[in-house]
Short mmCIF file of C-alpha atoms and ligand atoms in Angstrom, two decimals:
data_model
loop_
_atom_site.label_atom_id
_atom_site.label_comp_id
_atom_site.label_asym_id
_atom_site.label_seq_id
_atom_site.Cartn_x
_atom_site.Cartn_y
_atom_site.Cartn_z
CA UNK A 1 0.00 0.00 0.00
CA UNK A 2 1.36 3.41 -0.86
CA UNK A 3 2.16 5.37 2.09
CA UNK A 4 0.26 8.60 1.55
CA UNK A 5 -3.28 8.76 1.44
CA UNK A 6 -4.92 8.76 -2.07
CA UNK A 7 -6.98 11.50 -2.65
CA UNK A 8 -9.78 9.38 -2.57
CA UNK A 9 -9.01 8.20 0.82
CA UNK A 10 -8.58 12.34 2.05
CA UNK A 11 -12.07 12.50 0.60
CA UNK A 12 -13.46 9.92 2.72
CA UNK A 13 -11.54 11.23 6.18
CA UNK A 14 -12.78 14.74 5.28
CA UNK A 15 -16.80 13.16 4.34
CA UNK A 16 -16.61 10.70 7.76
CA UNK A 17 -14.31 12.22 10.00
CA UNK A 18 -12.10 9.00 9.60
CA UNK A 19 -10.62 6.78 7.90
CA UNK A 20 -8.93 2.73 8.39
CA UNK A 21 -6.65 1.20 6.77
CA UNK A 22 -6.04 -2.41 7.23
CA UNK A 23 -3.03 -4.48 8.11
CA UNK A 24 -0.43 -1.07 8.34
CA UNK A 25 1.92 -3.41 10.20
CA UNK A 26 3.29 -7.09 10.17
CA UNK A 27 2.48 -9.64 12.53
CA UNK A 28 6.44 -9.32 14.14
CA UNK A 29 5.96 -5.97 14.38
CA UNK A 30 3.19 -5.85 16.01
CA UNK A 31 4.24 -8.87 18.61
CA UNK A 32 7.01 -6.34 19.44
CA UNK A 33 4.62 -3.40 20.11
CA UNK A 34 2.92 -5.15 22.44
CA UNK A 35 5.94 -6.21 24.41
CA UNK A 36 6.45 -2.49 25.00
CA UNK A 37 2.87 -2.35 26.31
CA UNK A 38 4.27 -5.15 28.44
CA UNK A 39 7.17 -3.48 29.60
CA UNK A 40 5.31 0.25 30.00
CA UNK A 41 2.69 -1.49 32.17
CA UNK A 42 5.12 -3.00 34.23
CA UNK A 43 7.35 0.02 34.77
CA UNK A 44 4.33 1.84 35.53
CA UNK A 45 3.16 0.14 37.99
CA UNK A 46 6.68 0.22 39.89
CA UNK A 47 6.10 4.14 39.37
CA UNK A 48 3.11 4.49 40.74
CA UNK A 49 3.86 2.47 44.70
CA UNK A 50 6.58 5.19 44.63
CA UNK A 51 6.27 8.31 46.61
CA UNK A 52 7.17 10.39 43.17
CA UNK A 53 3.27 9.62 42.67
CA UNK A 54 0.42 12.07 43.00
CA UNK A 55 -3.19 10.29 43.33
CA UNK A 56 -6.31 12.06 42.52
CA UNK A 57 -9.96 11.11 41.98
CA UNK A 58 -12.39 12.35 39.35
CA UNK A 59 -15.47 11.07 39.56
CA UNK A 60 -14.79 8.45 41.96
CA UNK A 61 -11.68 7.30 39.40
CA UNK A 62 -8.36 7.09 40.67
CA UNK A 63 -5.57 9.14 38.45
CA UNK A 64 -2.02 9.51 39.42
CA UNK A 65 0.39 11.84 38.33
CA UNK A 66 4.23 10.37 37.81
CA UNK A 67 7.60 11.33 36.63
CA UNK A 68 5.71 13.55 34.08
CA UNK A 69 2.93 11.27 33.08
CA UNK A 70 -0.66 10.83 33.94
CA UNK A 71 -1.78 7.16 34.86
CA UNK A 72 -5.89 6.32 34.84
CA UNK A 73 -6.50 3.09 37.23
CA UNK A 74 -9.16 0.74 35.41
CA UNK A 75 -12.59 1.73 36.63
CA UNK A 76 -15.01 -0.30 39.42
CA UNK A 77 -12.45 -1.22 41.97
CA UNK A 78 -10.35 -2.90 39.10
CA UNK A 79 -7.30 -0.82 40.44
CA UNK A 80 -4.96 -3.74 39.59
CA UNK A 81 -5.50 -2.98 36.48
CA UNK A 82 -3.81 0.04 34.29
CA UNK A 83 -6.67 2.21 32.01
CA UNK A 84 -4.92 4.93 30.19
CA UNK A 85 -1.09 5.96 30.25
CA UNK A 86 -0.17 9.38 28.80
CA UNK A 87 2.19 10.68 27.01
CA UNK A 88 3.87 7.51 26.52
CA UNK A 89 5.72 7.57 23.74
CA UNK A 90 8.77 8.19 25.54
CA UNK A 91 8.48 5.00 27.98
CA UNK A 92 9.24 3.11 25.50
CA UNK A 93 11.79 3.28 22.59
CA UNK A 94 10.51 1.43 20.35
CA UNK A 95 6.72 3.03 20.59
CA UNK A 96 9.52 6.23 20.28
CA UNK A 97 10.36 4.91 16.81
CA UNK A 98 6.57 4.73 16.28
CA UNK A 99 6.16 8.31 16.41
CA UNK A 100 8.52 9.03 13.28
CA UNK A 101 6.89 5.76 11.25
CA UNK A 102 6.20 7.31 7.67
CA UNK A 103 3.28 4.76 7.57
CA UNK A 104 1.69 7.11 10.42
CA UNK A 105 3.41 10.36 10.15
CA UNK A 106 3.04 10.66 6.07
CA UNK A 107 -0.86 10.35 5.86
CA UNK A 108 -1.08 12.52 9.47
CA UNK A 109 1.43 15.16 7.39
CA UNK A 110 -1.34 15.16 4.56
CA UNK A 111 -4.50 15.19 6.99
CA UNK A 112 -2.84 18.31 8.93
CA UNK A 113 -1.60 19.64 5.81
CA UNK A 114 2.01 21.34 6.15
CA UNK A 115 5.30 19.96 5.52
CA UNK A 116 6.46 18.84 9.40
CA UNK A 117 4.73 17.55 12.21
CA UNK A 118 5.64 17.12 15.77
CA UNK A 119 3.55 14.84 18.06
CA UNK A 120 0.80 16.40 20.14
CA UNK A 121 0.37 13.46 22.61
CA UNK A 122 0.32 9.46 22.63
CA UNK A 123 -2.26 7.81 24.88
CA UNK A 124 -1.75 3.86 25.33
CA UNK A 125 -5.31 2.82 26.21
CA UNK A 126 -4.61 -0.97 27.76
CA UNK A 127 -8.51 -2.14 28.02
CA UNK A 128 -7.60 -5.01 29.74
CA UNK A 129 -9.65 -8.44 29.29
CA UNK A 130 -12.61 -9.06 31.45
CA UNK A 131 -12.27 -5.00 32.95
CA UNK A 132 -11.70 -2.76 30.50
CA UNK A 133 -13.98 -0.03 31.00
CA UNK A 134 -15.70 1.62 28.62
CA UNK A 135 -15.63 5.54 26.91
CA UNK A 136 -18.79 8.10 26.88
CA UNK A 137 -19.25 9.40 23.94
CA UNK A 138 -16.57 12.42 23.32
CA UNK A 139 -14.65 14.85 21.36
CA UNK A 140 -11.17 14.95 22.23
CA UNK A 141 -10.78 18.90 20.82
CA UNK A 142 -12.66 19.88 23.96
CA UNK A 143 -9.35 18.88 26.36
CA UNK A 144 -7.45 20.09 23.77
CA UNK A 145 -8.88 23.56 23.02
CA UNK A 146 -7.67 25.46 26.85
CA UNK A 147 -3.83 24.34 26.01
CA UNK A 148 -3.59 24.59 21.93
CA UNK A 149 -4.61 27.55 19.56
CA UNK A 150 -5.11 25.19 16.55
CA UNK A 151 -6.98 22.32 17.70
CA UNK A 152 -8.30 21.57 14.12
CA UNK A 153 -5.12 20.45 13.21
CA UNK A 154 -5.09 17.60 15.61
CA UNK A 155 -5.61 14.73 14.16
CA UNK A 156 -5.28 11.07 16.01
CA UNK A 157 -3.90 7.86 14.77
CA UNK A 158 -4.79 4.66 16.35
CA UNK A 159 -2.61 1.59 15.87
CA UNK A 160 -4.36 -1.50 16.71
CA UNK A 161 -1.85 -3.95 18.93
CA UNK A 162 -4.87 -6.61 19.40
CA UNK A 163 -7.70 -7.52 17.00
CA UNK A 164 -10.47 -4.84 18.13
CA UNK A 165 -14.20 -6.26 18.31
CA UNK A 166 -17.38 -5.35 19.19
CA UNK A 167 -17.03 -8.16 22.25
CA UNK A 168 -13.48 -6.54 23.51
CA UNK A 169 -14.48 -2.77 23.04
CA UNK A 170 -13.54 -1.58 19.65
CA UNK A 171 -14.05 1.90 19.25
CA UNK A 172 -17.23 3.42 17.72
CA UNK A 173 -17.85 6.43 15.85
CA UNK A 174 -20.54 9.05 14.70
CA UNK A 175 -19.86 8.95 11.04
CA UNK A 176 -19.87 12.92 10.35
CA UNK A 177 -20.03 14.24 13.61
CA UNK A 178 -16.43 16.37 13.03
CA UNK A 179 -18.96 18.32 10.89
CA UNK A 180 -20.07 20.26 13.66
CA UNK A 181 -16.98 21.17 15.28
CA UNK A 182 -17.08 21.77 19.01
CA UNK A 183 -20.18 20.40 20.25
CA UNK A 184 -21.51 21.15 23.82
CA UNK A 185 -20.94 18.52 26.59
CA UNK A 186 -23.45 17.25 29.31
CA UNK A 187 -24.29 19.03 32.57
CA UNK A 188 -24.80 16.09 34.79
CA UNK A 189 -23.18 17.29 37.48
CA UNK A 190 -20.09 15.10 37.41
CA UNK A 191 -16.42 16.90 37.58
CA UNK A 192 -15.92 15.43 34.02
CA UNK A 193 -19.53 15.51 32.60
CA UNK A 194 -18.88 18.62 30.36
CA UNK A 195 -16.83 16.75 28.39
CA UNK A 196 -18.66 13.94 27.31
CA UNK A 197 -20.86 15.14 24.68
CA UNK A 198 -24.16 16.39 24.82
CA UNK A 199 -26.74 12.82 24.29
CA UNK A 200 -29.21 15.19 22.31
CA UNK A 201 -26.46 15.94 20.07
CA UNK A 202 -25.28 12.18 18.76
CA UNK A 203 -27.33 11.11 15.97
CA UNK A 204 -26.87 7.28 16.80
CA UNK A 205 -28.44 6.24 12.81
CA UNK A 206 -24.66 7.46 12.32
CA UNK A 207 -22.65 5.05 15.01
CA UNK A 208 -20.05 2.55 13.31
CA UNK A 209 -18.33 0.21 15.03
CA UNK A 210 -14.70 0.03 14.01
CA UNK A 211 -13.74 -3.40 13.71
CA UNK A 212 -10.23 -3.69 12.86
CA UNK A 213 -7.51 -6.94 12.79
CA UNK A 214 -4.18 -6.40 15.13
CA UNK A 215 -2.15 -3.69 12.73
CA UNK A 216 -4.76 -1.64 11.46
CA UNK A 217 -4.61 2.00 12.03
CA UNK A 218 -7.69 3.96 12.41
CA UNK A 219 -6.87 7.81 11.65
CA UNK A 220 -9.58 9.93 12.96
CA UNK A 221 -10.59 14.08 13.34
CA UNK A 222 -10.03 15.98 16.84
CA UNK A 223 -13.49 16.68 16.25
CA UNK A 224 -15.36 13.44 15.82
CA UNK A 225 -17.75 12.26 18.30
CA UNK A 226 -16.35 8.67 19.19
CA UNK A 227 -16.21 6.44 22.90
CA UNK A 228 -16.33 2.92 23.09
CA UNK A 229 -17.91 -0.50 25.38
CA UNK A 230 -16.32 -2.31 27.89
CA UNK A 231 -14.23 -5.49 27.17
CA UNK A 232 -16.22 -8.20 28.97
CA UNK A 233 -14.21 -10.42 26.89
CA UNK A 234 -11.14 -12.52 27.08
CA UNK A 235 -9.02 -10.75 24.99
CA UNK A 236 -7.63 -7.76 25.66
CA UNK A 237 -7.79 -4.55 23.18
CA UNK A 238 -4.75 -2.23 23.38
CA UNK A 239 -4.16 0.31 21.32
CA UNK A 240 -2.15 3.58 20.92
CA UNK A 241 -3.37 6.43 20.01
CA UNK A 242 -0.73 9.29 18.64
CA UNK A 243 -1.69 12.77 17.98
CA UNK A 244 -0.34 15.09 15.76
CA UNK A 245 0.57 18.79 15.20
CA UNK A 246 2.41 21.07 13.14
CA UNK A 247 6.27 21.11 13.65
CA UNK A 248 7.86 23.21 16.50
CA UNK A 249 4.36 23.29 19.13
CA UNK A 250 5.39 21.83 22.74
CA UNK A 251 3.43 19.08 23.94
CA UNK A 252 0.44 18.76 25.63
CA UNK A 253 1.38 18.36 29.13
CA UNK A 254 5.08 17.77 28.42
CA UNK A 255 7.21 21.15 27.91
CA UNK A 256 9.29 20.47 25.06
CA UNK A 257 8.69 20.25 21.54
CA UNK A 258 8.97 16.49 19.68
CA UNK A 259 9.47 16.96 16.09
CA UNK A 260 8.79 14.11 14.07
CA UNK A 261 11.87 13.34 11.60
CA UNK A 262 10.43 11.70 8.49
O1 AKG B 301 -9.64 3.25 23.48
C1 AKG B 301 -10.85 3.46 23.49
O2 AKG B 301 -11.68 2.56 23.49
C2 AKG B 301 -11.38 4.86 23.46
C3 AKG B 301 -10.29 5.84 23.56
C4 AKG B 301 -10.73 7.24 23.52
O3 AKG B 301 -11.83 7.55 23.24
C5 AKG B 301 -9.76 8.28 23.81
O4 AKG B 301 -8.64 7.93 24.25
O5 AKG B 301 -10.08 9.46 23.60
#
């Protein structure tokens, strides 16, 4: 497969708000990427007993804050269990050497459209077998927009390290939704409510489940509506999910800027 997008394929991200293409990477590559969700998870729970962590609760969630990273515990007293590490591209060389992958960065280069990227932030989202919570329906441009002035030009790139199901919590999306741009979030009352997005707002005749085999890569807008179920299953579904940016903009929640060398 040619590594930038045909124009056919920018058509479709543009119409849908995302786009997947199938079998990006081999099956030895991706056995390796999942050793370094093997290794991150174990290195971050030896981070976390340490007294270098901070632990907070939102919304009766537990969240610590470590060595520069921001760990979610798995929700309903799974707290065995990791959730959500973040950024973790640098835990990790070879998810490091993920960052700069032309089969990522080229098509992210033409989706943000300007000659150099850096990376934004990379979320490894472990939904563990049996656990894994799921995600409320969201945007991700509305945690974005208080720290970034051009949160359009955002977008995320998920690499599948597991085949993702319906059963183990693939993730779902409102076909179109990106249309709208920032949409307004829920007032439940809950510290995070506001930014799940508002129910009244999904149109659910639009939902897609995004199946995808182990090495897919699901690139999707800052701006579409998307969450996922739980993974009652007994297979996990990890995933990474790298966001881009133009060239020379620090990181979200990291100081210092991460050009991507392609
Ligand atoms: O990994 C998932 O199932 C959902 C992830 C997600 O929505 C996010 O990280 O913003």
């Amino acid at each position: 497969m040619a590594l930038a997008l045909s124009s056919k394929e920018i058509e479709t991200y543009r119409e849908n708000g995302y786009l997947l293409r199938e079998r990006l990477f081999t099956e030895d590559e991706i056995s390796n990427l999942r050793l370094s969700c093997e290794f991150v998870e174990s290195q971050v729970k030896e981070a976390i007993k340490t007294d270098r962590a901070r632990e907070y609760h939102l919304d009766q969630n537990v969240f610590l804050d470590v060595d520069g990273y921001t760990v979610q515990l798995e929700h309903n007293k799974h707290l065995d269990r990791l959730r959500v590490v973040e950024p973790v591209d640098n835990l990790d060389e070879r998810f490091d050497r993920l960052v700069d992958d032309a089969r990522l960065a080229t098509p992210a280069r033409q989706l943000v459209g300007v000659p150099n990227l850096a990376l934004w932030t990379a979320k490894l989202n472990f939904k563990s077998h049996g656990v894994g919570s799921g995600f409320g329906w969201h945007q991700d441009s509305p945690y974005w927009m208080h720290d970034c002035a051009h949160v359009d030009l955002l977008p995320n790139v998920m690499v599948n390290f597991d085949d993702s199901k319906v059963e183990n919590g693939c993730l779902r999306v409102i076909r179109g939704s990106h249309k709208g741009g920032i949409l307004p979030g829920t007032a439940d009352g809950s510290q995070l409510g506001g930014f799940y997005t508002n129910p009244s707002l999904i149109d659910e005749n639009q939902e897609v489940a995004v199946e995808a085999v182990a090495g897919s890569v699901l690139f999707f807008d800052p701006h579409l509506v998307h969450g996922s179920g739980p993974n009652l299953s007994a297979n996990s579904r990890r995933a990474i999910i790298l966001t881009y940016q133009p060239a020379d903009f620090e990181m979200l929640k990291r100081a210092c800027v991460r050009n991507i060398s392609l």
